PDB file of C-alpha atoms in Angstrom:
ATOM      1  CA  MET A   1      46.988  40.037 -91.425  1.00 41.00           C
ATOM      2  CA  GLU A   2      45.140  41.932 -88.766  1.00 43.00           C
ATOM      3  CA  THR A   3      43.251  44.912 -90.016  1.00 48.00           C
ATOM      4  CA  LEU A   4      44.219  48.067 -89.401  1.00 65.00           C
ATOM      5  CA  ARG A   5      41.203  49.712 -89.430  1.00 76.00           C
ATOM      6  CA  LYS A   6      38.208  50.709 -87.600  1.00 82.00           C
ATOM      7  CA  PRO A   7      34.868  49.659 -87.369  1.00 85.00           C
ATOM      8  CA  PHE A   8      32.792  51.717 -90.293  1.00 88.00           C
ATOM      9  CA  GLN A   9      36.050  53.620 -90.812  1.00 90.00           C
ATOM     10  CA  GLY A  10      35.151  53.796 -94.809  1.00 89.00           C
ATOM     11  CA  VAL A  11      31.653  54.732 -94.683  1.00 91.00           C
ATOM     12  CA  THR A  12      32.058  57.028 -92.026  1.00 91.00           C
ATOM     13  CA  ASN A  13      35.137  59.156 -93.621  1.00 90.00           C
ATOM     14  CA  ILE A  14      32.592  59.013 -96.947  1.00 89.00           C
ATOM     15  CA  ILE A  15      30.128  61.428 -94.775  1.00 90.00           C
ATOM     16  CA  ARG A  16      32.467  63.392 -92.654  1.00 89.00           C
ATOM     17  CA  PHE A  17      34.683  64.437 -96.236  1.00 88.00           C
ATOM     18  CA  ASN A  18      31.453  64.871 -98.032  1.00 86.00           C
ATOM     19  CA  TRP A  19      28.899  65.830 -95.916  1.00 87.00           C
ATOM     20  CA  HIS A  20      27.834  69.202 -97.982  1.00 86.00           C
ATOM     21  CA  PHE A  21      26.600  66.132-100.565  1.00 85.00           C
ATOM     22  CA  TYR A  22      23.975  64.487 -97.182  1.00 89.00           C
ATOM     23  CA  ILE A  23      23.497  67.982 -96.240  1.00 92.00           C
ATOM     24  CA  LEU A  24      22.006  69.320 -99.763  1.00 90.00           C
ATOM     25  CA  SER A  25      19.954  66.203-100.127  1.00 89.00           C
ATOM     26  CA  LEU A  26      18.451  66.570 -96.373  1.00 92.00           C
ATOM     27  CA  LEU A  27      17.459  69.868 -97.310  1.00 94.00           C
ATOM     28  CA  PHE A  28      15.904  69.101-100.498  1.00 89.00           C
ATOM     29  CA  LEU A  29      14.175  66.216 -99.314  1.00 92.00           C
ATOM     30  CA  CYS A  30      12.943  68.227 -96.461  1.00 93.00           C
ATOM     31  CA  ALA A  31      11.979  70.741 -99.266  1.00 94.00           C
ATOM     32  CA  LEU A  32      10.128  68.509-101.387  1.00 92.00           C
ATOM     33  CA  PHE A  33       7.629  67.540 -98.322  1.00 91.00           C
ATOM     34  CA  PHE A  34       6.854  70.733 -97.987  1.00 91.00           C
ATOM     35  CA  LEU A  35       6.132  70.623-101.894  1.00 92.00           C
ATOM     36  CA  LYS A  36       3.799  67.833-101.395  1.00 89.00           C
ATOM     37  CA  ILE A  37       2.288  69.469 -97.961  1.00 91.00           C
ATOM     38  CA  VAL A  38       1.163  72.607 -99.511  1.00 91.00           C
ATOM     39  CA  LEU A  39       0.532  72.093-103.640  1.00 91.00           C
ATOM     40  CA  PRO A  40      -2.549  70.168-105.314  1.00 91.00           C
ATOM     41  CA  GLU A  41      -2.736  66.490-104.327  1.00 89.00           C
ATOM     42  CA  ASN A  42      -2.170  66.415-108.657  1.00 90.00           C
ATOM     43  CA  TYR A  43       1.481  67.066-108.172  1.00 89.00           C
ATOM     44  CA  SER A  44       2.237  64.485-105.091  1.00 91.00           C
ATOM     45  CA  PRO A  45       3.225  61.406-107.424  1.00 91.00           C
ATOM     46  CA  TYR A  46       5.682  63.158-109.246  1.00 90.00           C
ATOM     47  CA  LEU A  47       6.802  65.132-106.082  1.00 92.00           C
ATOM     48  CA  LEU A  48       6.821  61.528-104.654  1.00 92.00           C
ATOM     49  CA  ILE A  49       9.627  59.931-107.378  1.00 93.00           C
ATOM     50  CA  LEU A  50      11.816  62.713-106.637  1.00 92.00           C
ATOM     51  CA  ILE A  51      12.042  61.774-103.167  1.00 93.00           C
ATOM     52  CA  VAL A  52      12.374  57.856-103.669  1.00 93.00           C
ATOM     53  CA  THR A  53      14.830  58.847-106.168  1.00 90.00           C
ATOM     54  CA  ILE A  54      16.995  61.311-104.066  1.00 91.00           C
ATOM     55  CA  PHE A  55      16.149  58.456-101.292  1.00 91.00           C
ATOM     56  CA  ILE A  56      17.283  55.253-103.198  1.00 91.00           C
ATOM     57  CA  THR A  57      20.714  57.238-104.886  1.00 90.00           C
ATOM     58  CA  THR A  58      21.556  58.947-101.650  1.00 91.00           C
ATOM     59  CA  ALA A  59      21.451  55.127 -99.614  1.00 92.00           C
ATOM     60  CA  SER A  60      23.057  53.295-102.324  1.00 91.00           C
ATOM     61  CA  SER A  61      25.671  55.088-102.768  1.00 92.00           C
ATOM     62  CA  LEU A  62      26.304  54.573 -98.623  1.00 93.00           C
ATOM     63  CA  LEU A  63      25.807  50.927 -98.771  1.00 94.00           C
ATOM     64  CA  VAL A  64      27.978  50.551-101.254  1.00 94.00           C
ATOM     65  CA  SER A  65      30.558  53.178-100.053  1.00 93.00           C
ATOM     66  CA  PHE A  66      29.643  50.855 -96.439  1.00 95.00           C
ATOM     67  CA  PHE A  67      30.663  47.225 -98.225  1.00 95.00           C
ATOM     68  CA  VAL A  68      33.690  47.855-100.187  1.00 94.00           C
ATOM     69  CA  TYR A  69      35.458  49.759 -97.834  1.00 94.00           C
ATOM     70  CA  ASP A  70      34.539  48.436 -94.254  1.00 94.00           C
ATOM     71  CA  CYS A  71      32.860  44.562 -95.243  1.00 94.00           C
ATOM     72  CA  THR A  72      35.796  43.569 -97.481  1.00 93.00           C
ATOM     73  CA  ASP A  73      39.537  42.655 -97.308  1.00 90.00           C
ATOM     74  CA  LEU A  74      40.229  45.916 -99.876  1.00 92.00           C
ATOM     75  CA  TYR A  75      42.774  47.717 -96.975  1.00 91.00           C
ATOM     76  CA  GLU A  76      44.407  44.078 -96.456  1.00 89.00           C
ATOM     77  CA  LEU A  77      46.266  44.174 -99.511  1.00 90.00           C
ATOM     78  CA  ASN A  78      45.750  40.273 -99.967  1.00 86.00           C
ATOM     79  CA  TRP A  79      46.692  40.479-103.153  1.00 82.00           C
ATOM     80  CA  ILE A  80      49.943  41.477-103.004  1.00 84.00           C
ATOM     81  CA  LYS A  81      52.204  38.735-101.998  1.00 76.00           C
ATOM     82  CA  ASN A  82      54.216  37.895 -98.741  1.00 67.00           C
ATOM     83  CA  THR A  83      58.114  38.779 -99.139  1.00 67.00           C
ATOM     84  CA  ASP A  84      60.507  39.319 -96.720  1.00 67.00           C
ATOM     85  CA  GLU A  85      62.915  40.563 -99.497  1.00 78.00           C
ATOM     86  CA  ASN A  86      64.631  43.766 -98.865  1.00 86.00           C
ATOM     87  CA  LEU A  87      62.501  45.515-101.533  1.00 93.00           C
ATOM     88  CA  LYS A  88      62.855  49.353-102.235  1.00 96.00           C
ATOM     89  CA  ILE A  89      58.852  50.726-101.833  1.00 96.00           C
ATOM     90  CA  VAL A  90      57.584  53.707-102.655  1.00 98.00           C
ATOM     91  CA  ASN A  91      53.580  54.679-101.805  1.00 97.00           C
ATOM     92  CA  ILE A  92      52.653  57.731-103.302  1.00 97.00           C
ATOM     93  CA  ASN A  93      49.457  59.638-102.143  1.00 95.00           C
ATOM     94  CA  ALA A  94      47.346  62.828-103.351  1.00 92.00           C
ATOM     95  CA  GLY A  95      46.579  64.084 -99.775  1.00 88.00           C
ATOM     96  CA  PHE A  96      44.946  61.134 -97.877  1.00 90.00           C
ATOM     97  CA  ASP A  97      47.300  57.823 -96.777  1.00 92.00           C
ATOM     98  CA  GLU A  98      45.321  54.830 -95.911  1.00 91.00           C
ATOM     99  CA  ILE A  99      47.877  52.588 -96.714  1.00 93.00           C
ATOM    100  CA  SER A 100      51.297  53.088 -95.405  1.00 94.00           C
ATOM    101  CA  ALA A 101      50.674  51.790 -92.296  1.00 91.00           C
ATOM    102  CA  VAL A 102      49.376  48.631 -93.932  1.00 91.00           C
ATOM    103  CA  LEU A 103      52.694  48.072 -96.760  1.00 92.00           C
ATOM    104  CA  LYS A 104      55.024  48.617 -93.393  1.00 90.00           C
ATOM    105  CA  HIS A 105      52.977  45.651 -91.490  1.00 88.00           C
ATOM    106  CA  LYS A 106      53.417  43.228 -94.882  1.00 89.00           C
ATOM    107  CA  PHE A 107      56.704  44.741 -96.047  1.00 90.00           C
ATOM    108  CA  LYS A 108      58.632  44.480 -92.800  1.00 88.00           C
ATOM    109  CA  ASN A 109      61.859  44.665 -94.373  1.00 90.00           C
ATOM    110  CA  ALA A 110      61.441  47.010 -97.175  1.00 92.00           C
ATOM    111  CA  GLU A 111      62.730  50.447 -97.426  1.00 94.00           C
ATOM    112  CA  PHE A 112      59.600  52.954 -97.554  1.00 95.00           C
ATOM    113  CA  SER A 113      59.266  56.199 -99.410  1.00 97.00           C
ATOM    114  CA  ILE A 114      56.223  58.448 -98.775  1.00 97.00           C
ATOM    115  CA  PHE A 115      54.940  60.350-101.508  1.00 97.00           C
ATOM    116  CA  ASP A 116      52.375  63.352-101.320  1.00 96.00           C
ATOM    117  CA  PHE A 117      51.741  65.112-104.731  1.00 95.00           C
ATOM    118  CA  TYR A 118      48.178  67.252-103.603  1.00 90.00           C
ATOM    119  CA  ASN A 119      48.109  70.378-104.933  1.00 88.00           C
ATOM    120  CA  PRO A 120      45.456  72.604-103.688  1.00 81.00           C
ATOM    121  CA  LYS A 121      46.020  74.891-106.651  1.00 79.00           C
ATOM    122  CA  THR A 122      45.364  71.951-109.383  1.00 76.00           C
ATOM    123  CA  HIS A 123      43.419  69.209-106.827  1.00 73.00           C
ATOM    124  CA  THR A 124      40.924  71.302-105.419  1.00 69.00           C
ATOM    125  CA  GLU A 125      38.928  68.793-104.354  1.00 75.00           C
ATOM    126  CA  VAL A 126      37.284  70.266-100.619  1.00 79.00           C
ATOM    127  CA  SER A 127      36.950  66.678 -99.424  1.00 81.00           C
ATOM    128  CA  ILE A 128      40.827  65.877 -99.736  1.00 79.00           C
ATOM    129  CA  LYS A 129      41.138  69.336 -97.799  1.00 81.00           C
ATOM    130  CA  ARG A 130      38.952  67.795 -95.166  1.00 83.00           C
ATOM    131  CA  ALA A 131      40.803  64.407 -95.214  1.00 83.00           C
ATOM    132  CA  ARG A 132      44.178  65.783 -94.096  1.00 81.00           C
ATOM    133  CA  LYS A 133      43.071  67.577 -91.363  1.00 80.00           C
ATOM    134  CA  VAL A 134      41.701  64.384 -89.792  1.00 82.00           C
ATOM    135  CA  TYR A 135      44.210  62.203 -91.071  1.00 83.00           C
ATOM    136  CA  PRO A 136      47.734  64.185 -91.117  1.00 82.00           C
ATOM    137  CA  ASN A 137      50.816  62.288 -93.246  1.00 85.00           C
ATOM    138  CA  PHE A 138      53.185  59.877 -91.979  1.00 86.00           C
ATOM    139  CA  PRO A 139      56.068  62.334 -90.686  1.00 87.00           C
ATOM    140  CA  GLU A 140      58.149  60.933 -93.003  1.00 92.00           C
ATOM    141  CA  THR A 141      56.021  61.994 -96.311  1.00 95.00           C
ATOM    142  CA  ILE A 142      57.651  63.892 -98.859  1.00 95.00           C
ATOM    143  CA  GLU A 143      55.844  66.081-100.256  1.00 95.00           C
ATOM    144  CA  ILE A 144      56.673  66.430-104.167  1.00 96.00           C
ATOM    145  CA  SER A 145      54.822  67.823-107.485  1.00 95.00           C
ATOM    146  CA  THR A 146      53.545  65.379-110.314  1.00 95.00           C
ATOM    147  CA  ASN A 147      56.396  66.179-112.688  1.00 94.00           C
ATOM    148  CA  LYS A 148      59.454  65.158-110.452  1.00 96.00           C
ATOM    149  CA  ILE A 149      59.617  62.332-108.523  1.00 97.00           C
ATOM    150  CA  PRO A 150      63.317  62.835-105.696  1.00 97.00           C
ATOM    151  CA  LEU A 151      64.337  59.445-106.509  1.00 97.00           C
ATOM    152  CA  LYS A 152      67.061  58.119-108.885  1.00 97.00           C
ATOM    153  CA  THR A 153      66.357  55.651-112.639  1.00 97.00           C
ATOM    154  CA  GLU A 154      65.341  52.550-112.226  1.00 97.00           C
ATOM    155  CA  SER A 155      65.725  52.288-108.239  1.00 97.00           C
ATOM    156  CA  VAL A 156      62.243  51.172-107.282  1.00 97.00           C
ATOM    157  CA  ASP A 157      60.524  47.697-107.088  1.00 95.00           C
ATOM    158  CA  LYS A 158      57.234  48.549-106.044  1.00 96.00           C
ATOM    159  CA  ILE A 159      55.146  51.573-106.718  1.00 98.00           C
ATOM    160  CA  PHE A 160      51.489  51.782-105.063  1.00 97.00           C
ATOM    161  CA  LEU A 161      49.235  54.651-105.716  1.00 98.00           C
ATOM    162  CA  PHE A 162      46.006  53.341-104.089  1.00 97.00           C
ATOM    163  CA  PHE A 163      42.709  56.085-104.718  1.00 95.00           C
ATOM    164  CA  ALA A 164      45.216  59.067-105.878  1.00 95.00           C
ATOM    165  CA  ALA A 165      46.242  59.062-109.313  1.00 96.00           C
ATOM    166  CA  HIS A 166      42.518  60.102-110.571  1.00 94.00           C
ATOM    167  CA  GLU A 167      42.694  63.523-108.642  1.00 91.00           C
ATOM    168  CA  ILE A 168      45.441  64.614-111.567  1.00 94.00           C
ATOM    169  CA  ARG A 169      42.503  65.845-113.349  1.00 90.00           C
ATOM    170  CA  LYS A 170      44.408  66.780-116.194  1.00 93.00           C
ATOM    171  CA  ASP A 171      45.152  63.965-118.895  1.00 95.00           C
ATOM    172  CA  ALA A 172      48.901  65.875-119.881  1.00 96.00           C
ATOM    173  CA  GLU A 173      49.540  65.973-116.357  1.00 95.00           C
ATOM    174  CA  ARG A 174      49.006  62.289-115.680  1.00 96.00           C
ATOM    175  CA  ILE A 175      50.908  60.848-118.254  1.00 97.00           C
ATOM    176  CA  ILE A 176      54.001  62.736-117.071  1.00 97.00           C
ATOM    177  CA  PHE A 177      53.310  62.000-113.810  1.00 98.00           C
ATOM    178  CA  PHE A 178      53.504  58.117-114.793  1.00 98.00           C
ATOM    179  CA  LYS A 179      56.913  58.656-117.563  1.00 98.00           C
ATOM    180  CA  GLU A 180      58.344  59.943-113.997  1.00 98.00           C
ATOM    181  CA  LEU A 181      56.898  56.439-112.456  1.00 98.00           C
ATOM    182  CA  HIS A 182      58.330  54.837-115.615  1.00 98.00           C
ATOM    183  CA  ARG A 183      61.536  56.069-115.037  1.00 98.00           C
ATOM    184  CA  ILE A 184      62.044  55.343-111.345  1.00 98.00           C
ATOM    185  CA  LEU A 185      60.730  51.894-111.420  1.00 98.00           C
ATOM    186  CA  LYS A 186      63.328  49.076-111.474  1.00 97.00           C
ATOM    187  CA  PRO A 187      63.107  46.923-115.012  1.00 96.00           C
ATOM    188  CA  ASN A 188      61.450  44.389-113.455  1.00 94.00           C
ATOM    189  CA  GLY A 189      59.169  46.100-111.414  1.00 95.00           C
ATOM    190  CA  GLU A 190      55.923  46.917-110.820  1.00 96.00           C
ATOM    191  CA  ILE A 191      53.079  50.208-110.561  1.00 97.00           C
ATOM    192  CA  TYR A 192      49.642  48.810-108.315  1.00 97.00           C
ATOM    193  CA  VAL A 193      46.785  51.782-109.445  1.00 98.00           C
ATOM    194  CA  THR A 194      43.675  51.145-107.942  1.00 97.00           C
ATOM    195  CA  GLU A 195      40.776  53.095-108.287  1.00 97.00           C
ATOM    196  CA  HIS A 196      36.867  53.492-109.186  1.00 96.00           C
ATOM    197  CA  LEU A 197      36.489  53.511-112.781  1.00 97.00           C
ATOM    198  CA  ARG A 198      33.899  55.403-114.699  1.00 96.00           C
ATOM    199  CA  ASN A 199      31.610  52.654-115.354  1.00 95.00           C
ATOM    200  CA  LEU A 200      27.814  51.227-114.402  1.00 95.00           C
ATOM    201  CA  PRO A 201      28.652  49.256-111.833  1.00 94.00           C
ATOM    202  CA  ASN A 202      29.751  52.762-109.800  1.00 94.00           C
ATOM    203  CA  PHE A 203      27.239  54.541-111.996  1.00 93.00           C
ATOM    204  CA  LEU A 204      24.842  52.976-110.029  1.00 91.00           C
ATOM    205  CA  ALA A 205      26.120  52.841-106.942  1.00 90.00           C
ATOM    206  CA  TYR A 206      27.339  56.820-106.631  1.00 90.00           C
ATOM    207  CA  ASN A 207      24.895  58.204-109.386  1.00 87.00           C
ATOM    208  CA  ILE A 208      26.355  61.622-110.654  1.00 84.00           C
ATOM    209  CA  GLY A 209      29.596  61.253-108.573  1.00 85.00           C
ATOM    210  CA  PHE A 210      30.704  58.856-110.745  1.00 88.00           C
ATOM    211  CA  PHE A 211      32.436  62.164-113.081  1.00 90.00           C
ATOM    212  CA  HIS A 212      34.851  62.148-110.424  1.00 90.00           C
ATOM    213  CA  PHE A 213      36.192  58.847-111.342  1.00 95.00           C
ATOM    214  CA  LEU A 214      38.498  57.996-114.688  1.00 96.00           C
ATOM    215  CA  PRO A 215      36.893  55.668-117.610  1.00 96.00           C
ATOM    216  CA  LYS A 216      39.274  53.178-118.513  1.00 96.00           C
ATOM    217  CA  ASN A 217      40.342  54.575-121.701  1.00 96.00           C
ATOM    218  CA  SER A 218      41.672  57.598-120.221  1.00 97.00           C
ATOM    219  CA  TRP A 219      43.722  54.774-117.909  1.00 98.00           C
ATOM    220  CA  LEU A 220      44.985  52.816-120.786  1.00 97.00           C
ATOM    221  CA  LYS A 221      45.986  56.112-122.338  1.00 97.00           C
ATOM    222  CA  THR A 222      47.791  56.651-119.936  1.00 97.00           C
ATOM    223  CA  PHE A 223      49.413  53.975-119.025  1.00 98.00           C
ATOM    224  CA  ILE A 224      50.277  53.700-123.038  1.00 97.00           C
ATOM    225  CA  SER A 225      51.985  56.740-123.205  1.00 97.00           C
ATOM    226  CA  ALA A 226      53.781  56.306-120.244  1.00 97.00           C
ATOM    227  CA  SER A 227      55.495  52.854-122.395  1.00 97.00           C
ATOM    228  CA  LEU A 228      53.676  50.662-119.099  1.00 98.00           C
ATOM    229  CA  ASN A 229      51.621  47.573-120.247  1.00 96.00           C
ATOM    230  CA  ILE A 230      48.483  46.515-118.066  1.00 97.00           C
ATOM    231  CA  LYS A 231      50.104  42.664-116.428  1.00 95.00           C
ATOM    232  CA  LEU A 232      47.056  41.719-114.553  1.00 95.00           C
ATOM    233  CA  LYS A 233      43.821  43.369-113.915  1.00 96.00           C
ATOM    234  CA  GLN A 234      41.941  42.460-110.742  1.00 95.00           C
ATOM    235  CA  LYS A 235      38.424  43.338-109.494  1.00 92.00           C
ATOM    236  CA  LYS A 236      38.214  43.891-105.926  1.00 83.00           C
ATOM    237  CA  THR A 237      34.264  43.937-105.970  1.00 92.00           C
ATOM    238  CA  PRO A 238      32.237  45.378-109.361  1.00 94.00           C
ATOM    239  CA  PHE A 239      33.041  48.834-107.736  1.00 96.00           C
ATOM    240  CA  ILE A 240      37.123  48.374-107.814  1.00 96.00           C
ATOM    241  CA  THR A 241      39.994  48.106-110.452  1.00 96.00           C
ATOM    242  CA  THR A 242      43.398  47.375-109.460  1.00 96.00           C
ATOM    243  CA  PHE A 243      45.916  46.950-112.211  1.00 97.00           C
ATOM    244  CA  THR A 244      49.085  46.035-112.371  1.00 96.00           C
ATOM    245  CA  LEU A 245      51.653  47.720-114.204  1.00 97.00           C
ATOM    246  CA  GLN A 246      55.376  46.840-115.460  1.00 97.00           C
ATOM    247  CA  LYS A 247      57.474  48.346-117.997  1.00 95.00           C
ATOM    248  CA  ASN A 248      57.204  47.601-122.281  1.00 85.00           C
ATOM    249  CA  GLY A 249      59.330  44.786-123.004  1.00 65.00           C
ATOM    250  CA  ILE A 250      58.722  42.931-119.761  1.00 60.00           C
ATOM    251  CA  THR A 251      57.285  39.227-120.204  1.00 51.00           C
ATOM    252  CA  PRO A 252      54.517  38.298-117.765  1.00 48.00           C
TER     253      PRO A 252
END
């Protein structure tokens, strides 16, 4: 499928939405260089180690982001089989929708619902606020709360959560949300949850930034509490995981 994204869009968005981190890193580097000049030479090795460490961690996060978001087919969703069936598809975002256009291109005959559960009072990431200004939601997007999805029980074939569900930081709220997903999902339907995990590859790539991601055990607890099975777990590079979920009692 022809890509719907621009070159360097991923890494550009990372910088645009998180520019305060990079400004702080630059200022810290400038301060360290200044100290290296004015302090006695016996401090130089320690300052140099700090300078190199900050530079490497900042550069590595950008390089990994460029690789993941701009050099792979992540946003083409090639792991989903093309189908001409008249499916009911739901895409749910946390204030930043990157895949509705791709899904509509891929499932031309499907009936779509697009939901946004972003709540500025509880989902306080400044990067989301900036993203919403740059990329407004689709006009048909419906704002919802995480405890209520305005669809009938067992009415949806496929549900997509693309880098969205981790923004629900409280475990109890996340479990309630996934129970709602379970409710609206058809008996043979599937939920696709794509996320970074709080694991070693993401720590090496993003340093302390990996704390924004959830560990695998947290996701497993959420899925089990919502009576959902993991049908399939796919790795899109060591940094990205997609869980395909289905209701308990469904045989893969």
